[in-house]
Amino acid sequence: MSQIKLINIVGARPQFIKASAISRAIKLSSSDTIGEIIVHTGQHYDKEMSDVFFDELEIHQPHYNLGVGSSSHGRQTSMMITGIEEVLLKEKPDCVLLYGDTNSTLAGAIAASKMHFPVVHVEAGLRSFNKTMPEEINRIVSDHASTLLFAPTNAAFKNLMREGFRPENSPRYTIDNPKIYLTGDIMYDNALFYSELAEKKKSAFLESLKVKRNGFVLVTIHREINTDNTRRLEVLMKTLISLAQETSMTFVMPLHPRTILSLKTKLPSLFEDLNKSPFIRIIPPASYLEMILLEKNSRMIITDSGGVQKESHFFRKPCLVLRAETEWVELVKNGTAELVDADPVKIRDGFMKFKNDGSDLTYPSFYGDGKTAEFILNEIIMMFE
Ligand code: UD1
Ligand code: UDP
């Protein structure tokens, strides 16, 4: 069998992290069988939103960077489709690997499926059942343009079946005869792989923040619904400042550039209050190793991020989710994550509950065995045997 040419399409922070699990697994066991080409759409481009992950996670530098940058959804996605199409025409890959639910995922799915290149979707089947989220549209379209779909949870697998995907399909798999798999989560592979390394390499980072282990709250906010709705952002930040002051706990906030921009331009005096508060520590986006160190050592996590919700579970921390719904429903059912939306009462109640009493919480293994990337690669190889 000749080497399988696989194009990995990435563009946003969580995709670099996810792609690193696949790249590591290829290097470990399949570099004779699979040749990987990395296409970076350029959706994220600041050093701390992009380069830092390639350096820290030892991912091969992108073979192509489309440099699309920030724009409206339609404009950004269309530039990505054009750029990806050109790469696919030139490279003629055996398959195209996509991760998650960003505009880069959507663009890859449209470009590749229309050119009849098989699409492999990692993190398939997740649904929020809220189509006003840009990510929900991206997920649905990407799943229905895919040939191999790797669902990370039972709930995701069931969602795919509800949408007509049939687990009993047999080879040869095509876009009209797709294969769905229930796997674990490749982000769990990473959390296991990097957890100790983060302690070794980044303990100075934690010291520089002057926070006590297990004595601070980690907060991330970046979702469109929370950053672009000024009223919501104001309510969230005011609630968090007042909880921090009331409990004298430090809230560490590595904020996405989008959130900083909204605060600076729409809520400048609140931004000043946040920066002046002795209990709020706004910092630039953290590297992945810094982030998992923060997660491991926090008392509680407050976030609207999908990835950070799961990492709270990997590192056995309770989590308040600043959204009305989540795709990771097993966390909420388990009682270790709570949907508090942007509701000050729910945030406060959830915070006090988790702060005062976390000892009886349990963190069952929902996300596989840490070898999901290897499983995915084996299935890709089998498709070409
Ligand atoms: C995107 C994804 C979201 C994912 C997130 C991960 C879509 C529709 N959304 O959201 O699902 O959770 O990435 O982080 O694909 N910006 C910078 N520097 C950068 C990147 C962005 O300043 O390097 C700012 C720009 O003002 C930009 C804004 O952030 O307009 C939003 O960036 P964009 O990539 O469009 O969406 P995210 O919010 O990052
Ligand atoms: N992350 C990071 N630095 C940060 C915030 C997040 O490295 O400052 C990591 C986080 O640990 C997780 C991933 O980025 O692995 C989640 O990405 P993000 O929250 O941007 O997007 P989402 O998962 O919501 O799509």
PDB file of C-alpha atoms and ligand atoms in Angstrom, residues 12-14 43-47 49-50 69-71 73 76 101-104 134-135 138 222-224 227 256-259 261 305-306, ligand 1:
ATOM      1  CA  ALA A  12      -8.368  27.992  15.624  1.00  0.00           C
ATOM      2  CA  ARG A  13      -6.686  27.424  18.980  1.00  0.00           C
ATOM      3  CA  PRO A  14      -8.484  24.212  20.003  1.00  0.00           C
ATOM      4  CA  GLN A  43      -8.334  32.057  11.434  1.00  0.00           C
ATOM      5  CA  HIS A  44      -6.264  32.578  14.597  1.00  0.00           C
ATOM      6  CA  TYR A  45      -3.006  34.410  14.037  1.00  0.00           C
ATOM      7  CA  ASP A  46      -1.769  36.163  17.218  1.00  0.00           C
ATOM      8  CA  LYS A  47       1.346  34.499  18.550  1.00  0.00           C
ATOM      9  CA  MET A  49      -3.430  32.110  19.766  1.00  0.00           C
ATOM     10  CA  SER A  50      -1.429  30.133  17.209  1.00  0.00           C
ATOM     11  CA  GLY A  69      -7.481  36.454   9.422  1.00  0.00           C
ATOM     12  CA  SER A  70     -10.605  37.865  11.071  1.00  0.00           C
ATOM     13  CA  SER A  71     -13.732  38.850   9.200  1.00  0.00           C
ATOM     14  CA  HIS A  73     -18.630  34.699   9.001  1.00  0.00           C
ATOM     15  CA  GLN A  76     -13.976  34.544   6.405  1.00  0.00           C
ATOM     16  CA  ASP A 101     -16.949  23.093  14.777  1.00  0.00           C
ATOM     17  CA  THR A 102     -15.209  26.301  13.743  1.00  0.00           C
ATOM     18  CA  ASN A 103     -15.464  28.185  10.475  1.00  0.00           C
ATOM     19  CA  SER A 104     -12.229  26.432   9.461  1.00  0.00           C
ATOM     20  CA  PRO A 134     -22.401  29.639  14.559  1.00  0.00           C
ATOM     21  CA  GLU A 135     -20.776  26.411  15.722  1.00  0.00           C
ATOM     22  CA  ASN A 138     -20.784  24.291  11.292  1.00  0.00           C
ATOM     23  CA  HIS A 222     -14.855  33.940  24.476  1.00  0.00           C
ATOM     24  CA  ARG A 223     -18.171  32.806  22.940  1.00  0.00           C
ATOM     25  CA  GLU A 224     -19.831  35.170  20.517  1.00  0.00           C
ATOM     26  CA  THR A 227     -18.588  38.826  24.004  1.00  0.00           C
ATOM     27  CA  HIS A 256      -9.375  35.697  24.376  1.00  0.00           C
ATOM     28  CA  PRO A 257      -8.494  38.802  22.276  1.00  0.00           C
ATOM     29  CA  ARG A 258     -12.144  39.025  21.282  1.00  0.00           C
ATOM     30  CA  THR A 259     -13.205  39.494  24.915  1.00  0.00           C
ATOM     31  CA  LEU A 261     -11.551  43.997  22.473  1.00  0.00           C
ATOM     32  CA  SER A 305     -15.430  27.095  26.362  1.00  0.00           C
ATOM     33  CA  GLY A 306     -16.182  23.582  25.178  1.00  0.00           C
TER      34      GLY A 306
HETATM   35  C1  UD1 B   1     -13.539  30.629  17.076  1.00  0.00           C
HETATM   36  C2  UD1 B   1     -14.643  29.625  16.811  1.00  0.00           C
HETATM   37  C3  UD1 B   1     -15.176  29.079  18.117  1.00  0.00           C
HETATM   38  C4  UD1 B   1     -14.053  28.543  18.988  1.00  0.00           C
HETATM   39  C5  UD1 B   1     -12.941  29.582  19.139  1.00  0.00           C
HETATM   40  C6  UD1 B   1     -11.772  28.966  19.849  1.00  0.00           C
HETATM   41  C7  UD1 B   1     -15.964  30.083  14.793  1.00  0.00           C
HETATM   42  C8  UD1 B   1     -17.246  30.582  14.269  1.00  0.00           C
HETATM   43  N1  UD1 B   1     -15.744  30.233  16.115  1.00  0.00           N
HETATM   44  O1  UD1 B   1     -14.125  31.708  17.785  1.00  0.00           O
HETATM   45  O2  UD1 B   1     -16.083  28.027  17.854  1.00  0.00           O
HETATM   46  O3  UD1 B   1     -14.572  28.217  20.235  1.00  0.00           O
HETATM   47  O4  UD1 B   1     -12.514  30.027  17.847  1.00  0.00           O
HETATM   48  O5  UD1 B   1     -10.966  29.912  20.424  1.00  0.00           O
HETATM   49  O6  UD1 B   1     -15.167  29.564  14.074  1.00  0.00           O
HETATM   50  N2  UD1 B   1      -8.873  37.651  17.257  1.00  0.00           N
HETATM   51  C9  UD1 B   1      -7.644  38.234  17.461  1.00  0.00           C
HETATM   52  N3  UD1 B   1      -6.536  37.454  17.254  1.00  0.00           N
HETATM   53  C10 UD1 B   1      -6.586  36.172  16.832  1.00  0.00           C
HETATM   54  C11 UD1 B   1      -7.837  35.603  16.608  1.00  0.00           C
HETATM   55  C12 UD1 B   1      -8.965  36.345  16.825  1.00  0.00           C
HETATM   56  O7  UD1 B   1      -7.548  39.384  17.844  1.00  0.00           O
HETATM   57  O8  UD1 B   1      -5.523  35.536  16.671  1.00  0.00           O
HETATM   58  C13 UD1 B   1     -10.083  38.456  17.522  1.00  0.00           C
HETATM   59  C14 UD1 B   1     -10.535  39.275  16.324  1.00  0.00           C
HETATM   60  O9  UD1 B   1     -11.056  40.474  16.803  1.00  0.00           O
HETATM   61  C15 UD1 B   1     -11.653  38.420  15.767  1.00  0.00           C
HETATM   62  C16 UD1 B   1     -12.248  37.798  17.022  1.00  0.00           C
HETATM   63  O10 UD1 B   1     -11.151  37.573  17.884  1.00  0.00           O
HETATM   64  O11 UD1 B   1     -12.601  39.167  15.049  1.00  0.00           O
HETATM   65  C17 UD1 B   1     -12.997  36.497  16.800  1.00  0.00           C
HETATM   66  O12 UD1 B   1     -12.160  35.531  16.161  1.00  0.00           O
HETATM   67  P1  UD1 B   1     -12.815  34.322  15.326  1.00  0.00           P
HETATM   68  O13 UD1 B   1     -11.757  33.392  14.900  1.00  0.00           O
HETATM   69  O14 UD1 B   1     -13.710  34.858  14.283  1.00  0.00           O
HETATM   70  O15 UD1 B   1     -13.767  33.641  16.392  1.00  0.00           O
HETATM   71  P2  UD1 B   1     -13.448  33.108  17.839  1.00  0.00           P
HETATM   72  O16 UD1 B   1     -14.257  33.901  18.792  1.00  0.00           O
HETATM   73  O17 UD1 B   1     -11.990  33.017  18.042  1.00  0.00           O
END
